[in-house]
Amino acid sequence: QLPRGRFLVNVDEAQTMPDLHIDSAYVTFITTASYVPGVEALLESLVETGTQFPLVILTPEPVPADLAAALAHVVECSKTLPVKAQVVHVPALENPYQRHQVRYGGTIMSKLYIFSERIGARRILYLDCDVLVLRSLDHLFQRFRKGMLSSAHDCGFGCQDHRPNTGVIGTMPDEATLENLLREVGRIASYDGADQGFLTTYFAELKRQGGWDELPQAYNTLKRRYAFNDWKWDELHVLHYVGQKPWQNNPKEDKIYFG
């Protein structure tokens, strides 16, 4: 059970991170204050693994006041933790795709800035803010390469071997890759109207050329797999809470997964 109470500090203004200029960092992305509990839980779970790599929180500008204040709380509280949290503001990139889910609208495509060198880390491991890290991931950083995508398959109610789940992504930020990605937004297809479908299309050809480094499923296990009774707790590294979030308090969905 994760400790509670570390995020009850009042801070007036959000903080923007200067370049870290370090070798490795964890990264997450957030656009709304309603997902801050997920960022808090993610940070706590990283602390529990014993890592000392920082957590970089990307958020598109302009940042809503409630989100800015909430992230400032997280940053301030992390000063007492081995994992420091910092905020990086990125440009707002509007979603040009037809939205089949409301949550995929707005500036979700700004997540592509995980490939930006402005993060300040040579290697990054991106984690959606609805995941929990159950075991150390530090050993993964050495396998990341420029222009490559390290991720597990999208394996929920069904497993899609031809496409990645972009809730966990490892890479080496590279401005050339970022520029190519931004150039293709709105030009190539996205099956889900968001970043996952877009990146699937973009990296499809690279996959055939070895540009998709396929991570074992244990590094991005979707909670939906619980229904198939095919996971082993002692092997899981990342548990991904796709769909309804734990902090959204939905007893009906909780019963489906946990009885």
mmCIF file of C-alpha atoms in Angstrom:
data_model
loop_
_atom_site.group_PDB
_atom_site.id
_atom_site.type_symbol
_atom_site.label_atom_id
_atom_site.label_comp_id
_atom_site.label_asym_id
_atom_site.label_seq_id
_atom_site.Cartn_x
_atom_site.Cartn_y
_atom_site.Cartn_z
ATOM 1 C CA GLN A 1 0.000 0.000 0.000
ATOM 2 C CA LEU A 2 1.371 3.391 -0.993
ATOM 3 C CA PRO A 3 1.899 5.986 1.740
ATOM 4 C CA ARG A 4 -0.507 8.921 1.800
ATOM 5 C CA GLY A 5 -0.366 12.557 2.798
ATOM 6 C CA ARG A 6 2.694 13.797 0.918
ATOM 7 C CA PHE A 7 0.713 16.071 -1.367
ATOM 8 C CA LEU A 8 -0.941 18.427 1.107
ATOM 9 C CA VAL A 9 1.357 21.435 0.713
ATOM 10 C CA ASN A 10 0.059 24.819 -0.412
ATOM 11 C CA VAL A 11 2.099 26.481 -3.150
ATOM 12 C CA ASP A 12 0.976 29.578 -5.010
ATOM 13 C CA GLU A 13 2.448 29.073 -8.478
ATOM 14 C CA ALA A 14 3.436 26.180 -10.719
ATOM 15 C CA GLN A 15 7.106 25.785 -11.523
ATOM 16 C CA THR A 16 8.647 25.247 -14.918
ATOM 17 C CA MET A 17 11.702 23.073 -15.091
ATOM 18 C CA PRO A 18 14.958 24.256 -16.614
ATOM 19 C CA ASP A 19 16.795 21.723 -18.754
ATOM 20 C CA LEU A 20 17.923 18.792 -16.642
ATOM 21 C CA HIS A 21 20.866 17.772 -18.825
ATOM 22 C CA ILE A 22 20.909 14.299 -17.318
ATOM 23 C CA ASP A 23 21.096 10.836 -18.815
ATOM 24 C CA SER A 24 17.688 9.405 -17.889
ATOM 25 C CA ALA A 25 14.268 10.591 -16.729
ATOM 26 C CA TYR A 26 10.723 9.348 -16.369
ATOM 27 C CA VAL A 27 8.124 11.467 -18.159
ATOM 28 C CA THR A 28 4.350 11.815 -17.947
ATOM 29 C CA PHE A 29 1.777 14.064 -19.609
ATOM 30 C CA ILE A 30 -1.297 15.814 -18.244
ATOM 31 C CA THR A 31 -3.845 18.321 -19.552
ATOM 32 C CA THR A 32 -6.432 18.513 -16.772
ATOM 33 C CA ALA A 33 -6.427 18.748 -12.977
ATOM 34 C CA SER A 34 -8.747 15.737 -12.763
ATOM 35 C CA TYR A 35 -5.740 13.494 -13.531
ATOM 36 C CA VAL A 36 -3.458 14.909 -10.828
ATOM 37 C CA PRO A 37 -4.286 12.015 -8.445
ATOM 38 C CA GLY A 38 -2.818 9.747 -11.094
ATOM 39 C CA VAL A 39 0.392 11.800 -11.245
ATOM 40 C CA GLU A 40 0.651 11.633 -7.458
ATOM 41 C CA ALA A 41 0.186 7.861 -7.438
ATOM 42 C CA LEU A 42 2.683 7.445 -10.285
ATOM 43 C CA LEU A 43 5.287 9.456 -8.404
ATOM 44 C CA GLU A 44 4.716 7.461 -5.218
ATOM 45 C CA SER A 45 5.022 4.192 -7.120
ATOM 46 C CA LEU A 46 8.336 5.289 -8.649
ATOM 47 C CA VAL A 47 9.623 6.160 -5.178
ATOM 48 C CA GLU A 48 8.665 2.675 -3.992
ATOM 49 C CA THR A 49 10.857 1.088 -6.691
ATOM 50 C CA GLY A 50 13.959 2.808 -5.330
ATOM 51 C CA THR A 51 14.735 4.839 -8.447
ATOM 52 C CA GLN A 52 16.316 8.269 -8.177
ATOM 53 C CA PHE A 53 15.619 9.354 -11.739
ATOM 54 C CA PRO A 54 13.345 12.434 -11.835
ATOM 55 C CA LEU A 55 9.749 12.565 -13.055
ATOM 56 C CA VAL A 56 9.202 15.210 -15.742
ATOM 57 C CA ILE A 57 5.575 16.314 -16.076
ATOM 58 C CA LEU A 58 4.703 17.674 -19.514
ATOM 59 C CA THR A 59 1.687 19.935 -19.848
ATOM 60 C CA PRO A 60 0.589 22.064 -22.821
ATOM 61 C CA GLU A 61 0.282 25.833 -22.593
ATOM 62 C CA PRO A 62 -1.695 27.718 -21.514
ATOM 63 C CA VAL A 63 -1.944 25.738 -18.279
ATOM 64 C CA PRO A 64 -5.307 26.040 -16.459
ATOM 65 C CA ALA A 65 -4.963 27.724 -13.068
ATOM 66 C CA ASP A 66 -6.234 24.714 -11.113
ATOM 67 C CA LEU A 67 -3.817 22.385 -12.875
ATOM 68 C CA ALA A 68 -0.896 24.775 -12.394
ATOM 69 C CA ALA A 69 -1.579 25.011 -8.664
ATOM 70 C CA ALA A 70 -1.999 21.248 -8.272
ATOM 71 C CA LEU A 71 1.236 20.498 -10.117
ATOM 72 C CA ALA A 72 3.042 23.055 -7.988
ATOM 73 C CA HIS A 73 1.949 21.060 -4.921
ATOM 74 C CA VAL A 74 3.415 17.902 -6.417
ATOM 75 C CA VAL A 75 6.703 19.614 -7.307
ATOM 76 C CA GLU A 76 7.085 21.143 -3.852
ATOM 77 C CA CYS A 77 6.333 17.907 -2.035
ATOM 78 C CA SER A 78 8.744 15.938 -4.203
ATOM 79 C CA LYS A 79 11.624 18.016 -2.836
ATOM 80 C CA THR A 80 11.646 15.709 0.188
ATOM 81 C CA LEU A 81 11.574 12.544 -1.962
ATOM 82 C CA PRO A 82 14.345 10.692 -3.813
ATOM 83 C CA VAL A 83 12.343 11.177 -7.035
ATOM 84 C CA LYS A 84 12.080 14.877 -7.868
ATOM 85 C CA ALA A 85 9.139 16.080 -9.956
ATOM 86 C CA GLN A 86 9.475 18.971 -12.357
ATOM 87 C CA VAL A 87 7.125 20.573 -14.871
ATOM 88 C CA VAL A 88 7.882 21.318 -18.507
ATOM 89 C CA HIS A 89 5.448 23.410 -20.545
ATOM 90 C CA VAL A 90 5.081 22.360 -24.178
ATOM 91 C CA PRO A 91 3.227 23.958 -27.095
ATOM 92 C CA ALA A 92 -0.467 23.165 -27.421
ATOM 93 C CA LEU A 93 -0.980 20.904 -30.425
ATOM 94 C CA GLU A 94 -4.637 20.690 -31.391
ATOM 95 C CA ASN A 95 -6.023 17.271 -32.291
ATOM 96 C CA PRO A 96 -6.996 17.311 -35.988
ATOM 97 C CA TYR A 97 -8.495 13.812 -35.946
ATOM 98 C CA GLN A 98 -12.125 12.871 -35.570
ATOM 99 C CA ARG A 99 -12.638 12.234 -31.885
ATOM 100 C CA HIS A 100 -14.330 8.989 -31.024
ATOM 101 C CA GLN A 101 -13.858 9.635 -27.313
ATOM 102 C CA VAL A 102 -14.151 13.001 -25.574
ATOM 103 C CA ARG A 103 -10.889 12.442 -23.681
ATOM 104 C CA TYR A 104 -9.041 12.276 -26.999
ATOM 105 C CA GLY A 105 -9.905 15.815 -27.970
ATOM 106 C CA GLY A 106 -8.208 19.065 -27.066
ATOM 107 C CA THR A 107 -4.448 18.956 -26.956
ATOM 108 C CA ILE A 108 -3.826 15.227 -26.535
ATOM 109 C CA MET A 109 -1.412 15.293 -29.488
ATOM 110 C CA SER A 110 0.934 17.513 -27.467
ATOM 111 C CA LYS A 111 2.039 14.207 -25.953
ATOM 112 C CA LEU A 112 4.302 13.915 -29.016
ATOM 113 C CA TYR A 113 6.650 16.345 -27.296
ATOM 114 C CA ILE A 114 7.988 13.398 -25.307
ATOM 115 C CA PHE A 115 10.319 13.151 -28.317
ATOM 116 C CA SER A 116 11.589 16.711 -27.720
ATOM 117 C CA GLU A 117 15.090 17.411 -26.491
ATOM 118 C CA ARG A 118 13.672 20.249 -24.376
ATOM 119 C CA ILE A 119 13.017 17.608 -21.706
ATOM 120 C CA GLY A 120 16.753 17.717 -21.049
ATOM 121 C CA ALA A 121 17.329 13.981 -20.631
ATOM 122 C CA ARG A 122 19.263 11.796 -23.046
ATOM 123 C CA ARG A 123 16.883 8.855 -22.547
ATOM 124 C CA ILE A 124 13.287 8.952 -21.349
ATOM 125 C CA LEU A 125 10.673 6.441 -20.305
ATOM 126 C CA TYR A 126 7.210 7.866 -20.775
ATOM 127 C CA LEU A 127 4.430 6.627 -18.476
ATOM 128 C CA ASP A 128 0.767 7.598 -18.754
ATOM 129 C CA CYS A 129 -0.467 9.124 -15.503
ATOM 130 C CA ASP A 130 -2.892 6.235 -15.034
ATOM 131 C CA VAL A 131 -0.184 3.626 -14.484
ATOM 132 C CA LEU A 132 1.423 2.238 -11.352
ATOM 133 C CA VAL A 133 5.026 1.076 -11.407
ATOM 134 C CA LEU A 134 5.270 -2.117 -9.367
ATOM 135 C CA ARG A 135 8.923 -2.989 -9.968
ATOM 136 C CA SER A 136 11.991 -1.076 -11.046
ATOM 137 C CA LEU A 137 12.198 0.049 -14.666
ATOM 138 C CA ASP A 138 15.642 1.645 -14.474
ATOM 139 C CA HIS A 139 17.256 -1.219 -16.379
ATOM 140 C CA LEU A 140 15.198 -0.428 -19.493
ATOM 141 C CA PHE A 141 16.848 2.906 -20.259
ATOM 142 C CA GLN A 142 19.925 1.383 -21.888
ATOM 143 C CA ARG A 143 17.857 -0.207 -24.670
ATOM 144 C CA PHE A 144 16.339 3.053 -25.958
ATOM 145 C CA ARG A 145 17.546 4.528 -29.261
ATOM 146 C CA LYS A 146 16.900 7.661 -31.324
ATOM 147 C CA GLY A 147 14.134 7.347 -33.862
ATOM 148 C CA MET A 148 12.892 4.155 -32.227
ATOM 149 C CA LEU A 149 9.843 3.327 -30.159
ATOM 150 C CA SER A 150 10.166 0.900 -27.255
ATOM 151 C CA SER A 151 6.728 -0.285 -26.136
ATOM 152 C CA ALA A 152 4.608 -3.342 -25.444
ATOM 153 C CA HIS A 153 1.730 -4.555 -27.592
ATOM 154 C CA ASP A 154 -1.760 -3.169 -27.075
ATOM 155 C CA CYS A 155 -3.174 -6.117 -25.142
ATOM 156 C CA GLY A 156 -6.508 -5.500 -23.390
ATOM 157 C CA PHE A 157 -9.668 -7.511 -24.077
ATOM 158 C CA GLY A 158 -7.813 -8.635 -27.195
ATOM 159 C CA CYS A 159 -4.145 -8.515 -28.111
ATOM 160 C CA GLN A 160 -3.097 -6.475 -31.127
ATOM 161 C CA ASP A 161 0.337 -7.679 -32.171
ATOM 162 C CA HIS A 162 0.536 -5.137 -34.981
ATOM 163 C CA ARG A 163 0.230 -2.073 -32.782
ATOM 164 C CA PRO A 164 1.835 -0.687 -29.617
ATOM 165 C CA ASN A 165 0.123 0.629 -26.526
ATOM 166 C CA THR A 166 1.528 4.107 -26.054
ATOM 167 C CA GLY A 167 0.880 4.272 -22.319
ATOM 168 C CA VAL A 168 4.506 3.225 -21.835
ATOM 169 C CA ILE A 169 7.112 4.462 -24.335
ATOM 170 C CA GLY A 170 10.874 4.412 -24.193
ATOM 171 C CA THR A 171 13.003 6.500 -26.564
ATOM 172 C CA MET A 172 15.885 8.929 -26.926
ATOM 173 C CA PRO A 173 14.481 12.434 -27.557
ATOM 174 C CA ASP A 174 15.553 13.738 -30.923
ATOM 175 C CA GLU A 175 14.473 16.959 -32.640
ATOM 176 C CA ALA A 176 14.627 15.386 -36.102
ATOM 177 C CA THR A 177 12.188 12.658 -35.039
ATOM 178 C CA LEU A 178 9.935 15.231 -33.377
ATOM 179 C CA GLU A 179 9.868 17.410 -36.496
ATOM 180 C CA ASN A 180 8.968 14.421 -38.647
ATOM 181 C CA LEU A 181 6.172 13.464 -36.267
ATOM 182 C CA LEU A 182 4.726 16.972 -36.137
ATOM 183 C CA ARG A 183 4.833 17.175 -39.928
ATOM 184 C CA GLU A 184 2.691 14.053 -40.215
ATOM 185 C CA VAL A 185 -0.002 15.038 -37.686
ATOM 186 C CA GLY A 186 -3.294 15.246 -39.571
ATOM 187 C CA ARG A 187 -1.710 13.748 -42.704
ATOM 188 C CA ILE A 188 -1.475 10.086 -41.751
ATOM 189 C CA ALA A 189 -4.215 7.951 -40.236
ATOM 190 C CA SER A 190 -4.961 7.480 -36.539
ATOM 191 C CA TYR A 191 -7.304 4.565 -35.858
ATOM 192 C CA ASP A 192 -8.302 5.893 -32.421
ATOM 193 C CA GLY A 193 -8.252 9.610 -33.222
ATOM 194 C CA ALA A 194 -5.356 10.163 -30.829
ATOM 195 C CA ASP A 195 -1.646 9.588 -30.254
ATOM 196 C CA GLN A 196 -1.750 5.787 -30.104
ATOM 197 C CA GLY A 197 -3.343 5.407 -33.522
ATOM 198 C CA PHE A 198 -1.062 8.062 -34.965
ATOM 199 C CA LEU A 199 2.127 6.482 -33.621
ATOM 200 C CA THR A 200 0.974 3.045 -34.777
ATOM 201 C CA THR A 201 0.712 4.347 -38.335
ATOM 202 C CA TYR A 202 3.951 6.319 -38.141
ATOM 203 C CA PHE A 203 6.039 3.456 -36.780
ATOM 204 C CA ALA A 204 4.393 0.717 -38.900
ATOM 205 C CA GLU A 205 7.082 0.855 -41.581
ATOM 206 C CA LEU A 206 9.792 1.324 -38.982
ATOM 207 C CA LYS A 207 8.532 -1.818 -37.252
ATOM 208 C CA ARG A 208 9.344 -3.785 -40.383
ATOM 209 C CA GLN A 209 12.797 -2.211 -40.318
ATOM 210 C CA GLY A 210 13.343 -2.909 -36.629
ATOM 211 C CA GLY A 211 12.300 0.560 -35.470
ATOM 212 C CA TRP A 212 9.813 -0.770 -32.939
ATOM 213 C CA ASP A 213 11.523 -2.349 -29.954
ATOM 214 C CA GLU A 214 8.858 -4.630 -28.499
ATOM 215 C CA LEU A 215 8.832 -4.677 -24.702
ATOM 216 C CA PRO A 216 7.487 -7.708 -22.814
ATOM 217 C CA GLN A 217 3.837 -7.353 -21.793
ATOM 218 C CA ALA A 218 4.835 -7.188 -18.119
ATOM 219 C CA TYR A 219 6.046 -3.619 -18.773
ATOM 220 C CA ASN A 220 2.563 -2.430 -19.725
ATOM 221 C CA THR A 221 -0.097 -4.773 -18.388
ATOM 222 C CA LEU A 222 -3.579 -3.369 -18.959
ATOM 223 C CA LYS A 223 -5.975 -3.952 -16.073
ATOM 224 C CA ARG A 224 -8.396 -5.602 -18.508
ATOM 225 C CA ARG A 225 -6.133 -8.661 -18.598
ATOM 226 C CA TYR A 226 -7.245 -9.454 -15.037
ATOM 227 C CA ALA A 227 -10.483 -10.805 -16.491
ATOM 228 C CA PHE A 228 -8.475 -13.425 -18.405
ATOM 229 C CA ASN A 229 -6.549 -14.586 -15.339
ATOM 230 C CA ASP A 230 -3.334 -14.608 -17.366
ATOM 231 C CA TRP A 231 -1.041 -12.410 -15.346
ATOM 232 C CA LYS A 232 1.287 -13.140 -12.467
ATOM 233 C CA TRP A 233 1.599 -10.419 -9.850
ATOM 234 C CA ASP A 234 5.191 -11.309 -9.069
ATOM 235 C CA GLU A 235 6.168 -10.616 -12.693
ATOM 236 C CA LEU A 236 4.318 -7.349 -13.333
ATOM 237 C CA HIS A 237 6.371 -4.183 -13.687
ATOM 238 C CA VAL A 238 3.649 -1.745 -14.831
ATOM 239 C CA LEU A 239 -0.101 -1.940 -14.212
ATOM 240 C CA HIS A 240 -2.056 0.307 -16.582
ATOM 241 C CA TYR A 241 -5.495 1.507 -15.470
ATOM 242 C CA VAL A 242 -7.078 2.043 -18.882
ATOM 243 C CA GLY A 243 -10.736 3.056 -18.910
ATOM 244 C CA GLN A 244 -12.242 4.161 -15.608
ATOM 245 C CA LYS A 245 -9.607 5.442 -13.187
ATOM 246 C CA PRO A 246 -9.274 4.303 -9.567
ATOM 247 C CA TRP A 247 -9.765 7.841 -8.249
ATOM 248 C CA GLN A 248 -13.024 8.221 -10.212
ATOM 249 C CA ASN A 249 -14.881 5.931 -7.786
ATOM 250 C CA ASN A 250 -16.975 3.699 -10.023
ATOM 251 C CA PRO A 251 -18.228 0.766 -7.871
ATOM 252 C CA LYS A 252 -19.790 -0.943 -10.895
ATOM 253 C CA GLU A 253 -16.482 -1.191 -12.753
ATOM 254 C CA ASP A 254 -14.565 -2.026 -9.581
ATOM 255 C CA LYS A 255 -16.820 -5.057 -9.143
ATOM 256 C CA ILE A 256 -16.038 -6.262 -12.671
ATOM 257 C CA TYR A 257 -12.313 -6.365 -11.988
ATOM 258 C CA PHE A 258 -12.041 -7.046 -8.284
ATOM 259 C CA GLY A 259 -15.307 -8.813 -7.299
#
